[in-house]
Short mmCIF file of C-alpha atoms and ligand atoms in Angstrom, two decimals:
data_model
loop_
_atom_site.label_atom_id
_atom_site.label_comp_id
_atom_site.label_asym_id
_atom_site.label_seq_id
_atom_site.Cartn_x
_atom_site.Cartn_y
_atom_site.Cartn_z
CA MET A 1 0.04 0.02 -0.09
CA PRO A 2 1.32 3.51 -0.73
CA ARG A 3 2.83 6.14 1.63
CA ALA A 4 0.38 8.19 3.50
CA VAL A 5 0.70 11.75 5.00
CA TYR A 6 -1.69 12.51 7.87
CA PRO A 7 -1.58 16.40 8.05
CA GLY A 8 -2.90 18.82 10.67
CA SER A 9 -2.39 21.45 13.29
CA PHE A 10 -2.09 19.01 16.25
CA ASP A 11 -2.15 21.68 18.71
CA PRO A 12 -2.09 19.40 20.57
CA MET A 13 -2.38 15.89 19.43
CA THR A 14 -5.48 14.24 20.99
CA ASN A 15 -6.90 10.62 21.31
CA GLY A 16 -8.96 11.45 18.36
CA HIS A 17 -5.84 12.03 16.27
CA LEU A 18 -4.24 8.88 17.81
CA ASP A 19 -7.19 6.83 16.77
CA ILE A 20 -6.81 7.94 13.15
CA VAL A 21 -2.96 7.21 13.30
CA ALA A 22 -3.53 3.66 14.57
CA ALA A 23 -5.95 2.98 11.69
CA ALA A 24 -3.66 4.56 9.02
CA ALA A 25 -0.61 2.58 10.42
CA GLU A 26 -2.65 -0.65 9.80
CA LEU A 27 -3.77 0.45 6.17
CA PHE A 28 -0.61 1.94 4.93
CA ASP A 29 3.20 0.78 4.60
CA ASN A 30 4.33 4.24 5.89
CA VAL A 31 2.44 7.09 7.69
CA ILE A 32 3.96 10.61 8.01
CA VAL A 33 2.14 12.57 10.79
CA ALA A 34 2.81 16.24 9.36
CA VAL A 35 2.51 19.28 11.45
CA LEU A 36 1.42 22.15 9.64
CA ASN A 37 3.68 25.20 10.43
CA ASN A 38 1.22 28.09 10.04
CA PRO A 39 2.54 31.44 11.09
CA ASP A 40 -1.02 33.04 10.76
CA LYS A 41 -2.50 30.67 13.43
CA LYS A 42 -1.78 31.28 17.04
CA SER A 43 -0.92 28.01 18.63
CA LEU A 44 -0.30 27.05 22.15
CA PHE A 45 2.58 24.61 21.35
CA SER A 46 5.37 25.47 19.08
CA VAL A 47 5.90 23.10 16.05
CA GLU A 48 8.87 21.45 17.75
CA GLU A 49 6.85 20.86 20.84
CA ARG A 50 3.95 19.29 18.98
CA MET A 51 6.32 17.03 16.95
CA GLU A 52 7.85 15.96 20.28
CA LEU A 53 4.41 15.20 21.89
CA ILE A 54 3.28 13.42 18.64
CA ARG A 55 6.68 11.28 18.68
CA ALA A 56 6.01 10.22 22.09
CA SER A 57 2.33 9.29 21.30
CA VAL A 58 3.17 7.20 18.34
CA LYS A 59 6.32 5.46 19.37
CA ALA A 60 4.61 2.12 19.20
CA TYR A 61 4.01 2.32 15.56
CA THR A 62 7.31 1.43 13.77
CA ASN A 63 5.86 2.67 10.38
CA VAL A 64 4.86 6.04 11.51
CA SER A 65 7.09 9.12 11.51
CA VAL A 66 6.63 12.67 12.50
CA ASP A 67 7.58 15.69 10.30
CA SER A 68 6.44 19.33 9.82
CA PHE A 69 5.73 21.27 6.69
CA SER A 70 4.93 24.73 5.57
CA GLY A 71 3.21 25.92 2.30
CA LEU A 72 0.89 23.60 0.38
CA LEU A 73 -0.09 20.26 1.37
CA ALA A 74 0.06 19.25 -2.41
CA ASP A 75 3.62 20.38 -2.64
CA TYR A 76 4.65 18.59 0.45
CA THR A 77 3.18 15.23 -0.52
CA ARG A 78 4.95 15.57 -3.90
CA LEU A 79 8.20 16.02 -2.07
CA GLN A 80 7.61 12.93 0.20
CA THR A 81 6.34 10.81 -2.67
CA ALA A 82 3.10 10.15 -1.02
CA ASP A 83 0.11 9.65 -2.95
CA VAL A 84 -2.45 9.65 -0.16
CA VAL A 85 -3.48 12.02 2.38
CA VAL A 86 -5.40 10.68 5.38
CA ARG A 87 -7.94 12.81 7.16
CA GLY A 88 -10.30 11.86 9.97
CA LEU A 89 -13.93 12.57 9.84
CA ARG A 90 -15.88 12.99 13.17
CA SER A 91 -19.03 14.46 11.75
CA VAL A 92 -20.88 15.86 8.75
CA GLN A 93 -19.38 19.22 9.45
CA ASP A 94 -15.81 17.57 9.07
CA PHE A 95 -16.98 16.04 5.78
CA GLU A 96 -18.26 19.32 4.36
CA ALA A 97 -14.98 21.11 5.29
CA GLU A 98 -12.84 18.18 4.09
CA ILE A 99 -14.40 17.63 0.56
CA PRO A 100 -13.44 21.05 -0.97
CA MET A 101 -9.76 20.60 0.32
CA ALA A 102 -9.65 16.93 -1.21
CA HIS A 103 -10.74 18.22 -4.62
CA MET A 104 -8.52 21.18 -4.50
CA ASN A 105 -5.47 19.04 -3.40
CA ARG A 106 -6.14 16.66 -6.15
CA ARG A 107 -6.22 19.62 -8.78
CA LEU A 108 -2.88 20.75 -7.56
CA ASN A 109 -1.40 17.29 -7.34
CA ALA A 110 -3.24 14.88 -9.75
CA GLN A 111 -1.56 11.78 -8.06
CA LEU A 112 -3.11 12.57 -4.80
CA ARG A 113 -6.04 10.72 -3.15
CA THR A 114 -7.60 11.77 0.06
CA VAL A 115 -8.72 8.88 2.18
CA PHE A 116 -11.30 9.58 4.96
CA LEU A 117 -11.26 7.55 8.11
CA PRO A 118 -14.27 7.65 10.42
CA ALA A 119 -13.44 8.62 13.95
CA SER A 120 -14.18 5.72 16.45
CA LEU A 121 -17.03 5.85 18.90
CA GLY A 122 -15.88 7.41 22.12
CA VAL A 123 -13.37 9.90 20.57
CA ALA A 124 -15.60 11.68 17.94
CA ASP A 125 -16.31 14.49 20.39
CA ILE A 126 -12.65 15.55 20.88
CA SER A 127 -11.13 18.55 19.39
CA SER A 128 -7.90 20.25 20.28
CA SER A 129 -9.76 23.53 21.22
CA LEU A 130 -12.11 21.73 23.63
CA VAL A 131 -9.08 19.94 25.33
CA LYS A 132 -7.22 23.38 25.74
CA GLN A 133 -10.26 24.82 27.29
CA ILE A 134 -10.76 21.94 29.75
CA ALA A 135 -6.97 22.02 30.55
CA MET A 136 -7.08 26.00 30.96
CA HIS A 137 -9.79 25.45 33.74
CA GLY A 138 -8.14 22.53 35.46
CA GLY A 139 -10.76 20.00 34.18
CA ALA A 140 -9.95 16.19 33.87
CA LEU A 141 -8.23 15.33 30.59
CA THR A 142 -8.64 11.38 31.23
CA GLY A 143 -9.26 9.76 27.98
CA LEU A 144 -8.97 12.92 25.87
CA VAL A 145 -5.28 13.08 25.24
CA PRO A 146 -2.08 10.82 25.66
CA ASP A 147 -0.45 11.30 29.09
CA ASP A 148 2.37 13.15 27.78
CA VAL A 149 0.12 15.78 26.35
CA ALA A 150 -1.89 15.91 29.57
CA ARG A 151 1.25 16.69 31.42
CA ALA A 152 2.50 19.17 28.82
CA LEU A 153 -0.97 21.08 28.89
CA LYS A 154 -0.76 21.11 32.88
CA ARG A 155 2.67 22.75 32.58
CA LYS A 156 1.60 25.28 29.90
CA TYR A 157 -1.50 26.41 32.05
CA HIS A 158 -0.60 25.90 35.53
CA ASN A 159 3.16 26.53 35.86
N1 COA B 1 -9.96 13.60 16.14
C1 COA B 1 -9.79 14.63 16.91
N2 COA B 1 -9.77 15.90 16.42
C2 COA B 1 -9.77 16.15 15.19
C3 COA B 1 -9.72 14.91 14.33
C4 COA B 1 -9.93 13.74 14.87
N3 COA B 1 -9.82 12.56 14.06
N4 COA B 1 -9.80 15.60 13.05
C5 COA B 1 -9.68 16.86 13.15
N5 COA B 1 -9.72 17.23 14.47
C6 COA B 1 -9.70 18.55 15.11
C7 COA B 1 -8.48 19.22 15.46
O1 COA B 1 -8.04 18.86 16.75
C8 COA B 1 -8.54 20.62 15.26
O2 COA B 1 -9.36 21.10 16.34
P1 COA B 1 -9.38 22.52 16.74
O3 COA B 1 -9.92 23.43 15.57
O4 COA B 1 -10.35 22.50 17.81
O5 COA B 1 -7.96 22.84 17.09
C9 COA B 1 -9.55 20.78 14.02
O6 COA B 1 -10.21 19.43 14.02
C10 COA B 1 -9.03 20.96 12.75
O7 COA B 1 -8.18 19.97 12.47
P2 COA B 1 -6.77 20.00 11.97
O8 COA B 1 -6.44 18.62 11.40
O9 COA B 1 -5.78 20.46 12.71
O10 COA B 1 -7.06 20.65 10.50
P3 COA B 1 -6.70 22.10 10.07
O11 COA B 1 -7.96 22.62 9.54
O12 COA B 1 -5.97 22.99 11.13
O13 COA B 1 -5.53 21.67 9.18
C11 COA B 1 -4.67 20.97 7.02
C12 COA B 1 -5.96 21.08 7.83
C13 COA B 1 -3.45 21.01 7.62
C14 COA B 1 -4.83 19.64 6.29
C15 COA B 1 -4.85 22.04 5.95
O14 COA B 1 -5.13 23.39 6.52
C16 COA B 1 -3.73 22.21 5.01
O15 COA B 1 -3.55 21.39 4.12
N6 COA B 1 -2.92 23.30 4.95
C17 COA B 1 -1.95 23.59 4.18
C18 COA B 1 -2.06 24.62 3.00
C19 COA B 1 -2.81 23.98 1.89
O16 COA B 1 -2.37 23.15 1.21
N7 COA B 1 -3.92 24.77 1.79
C20 COA B 1 -4.73 24.27 0.58
C21 COA B 1 -5.63 23.06 1.02
S1 COA B 1 -6.75 22.67 -0.22
#
């Protein structure tokens, strides 16, 4: 099976993202989790911190690596000789947002296919923004994020 890129902001990685990584690691020979370096979006964690947290969370998967990219995803996938983009779908709203991106990415790189993986039951309600809100107010992060991410969130907000 081809090489796949799973792109996103991952600010920070959640158990929802991890669920998609696990499924992609089963389906593809190689999976690159690619953190978008987007200077226009204010993020809690730096790109390096996000990559470090993802590395810690995916270390069990020998065919998964972590990288970052700037610019167009279509160019980055070409550079990585990856023909598949993986995106998770939690809801119909995700689907509506993802379809135009999938079409546009294929227009920009004719080799590129987007594969949508449904979020597993139990993690479909998780988003990085909600997790940050909960962490900011000292709420329980159990089941929402990997342990390293929970610790990093506590350090950011409560140190
Ligand atoms: N489980 C849990 N949360 C998920 C999830 C899942 N399976 N899938 C998405 N999310 C959440 C994220 O946590 C994030 O939550 P937040 O908004 O609360 O922070 C939100 O959904 C957005 O997801 P993310 O994967 O970070 O998408 P994005 O919209 O920030 O980035 C890119 C999408 C990186 C794929 C896209 O912006 C891109 O390719 N950019 C590069 C430039 C480019 O090529 N543009 C043209 C595209 S056609």
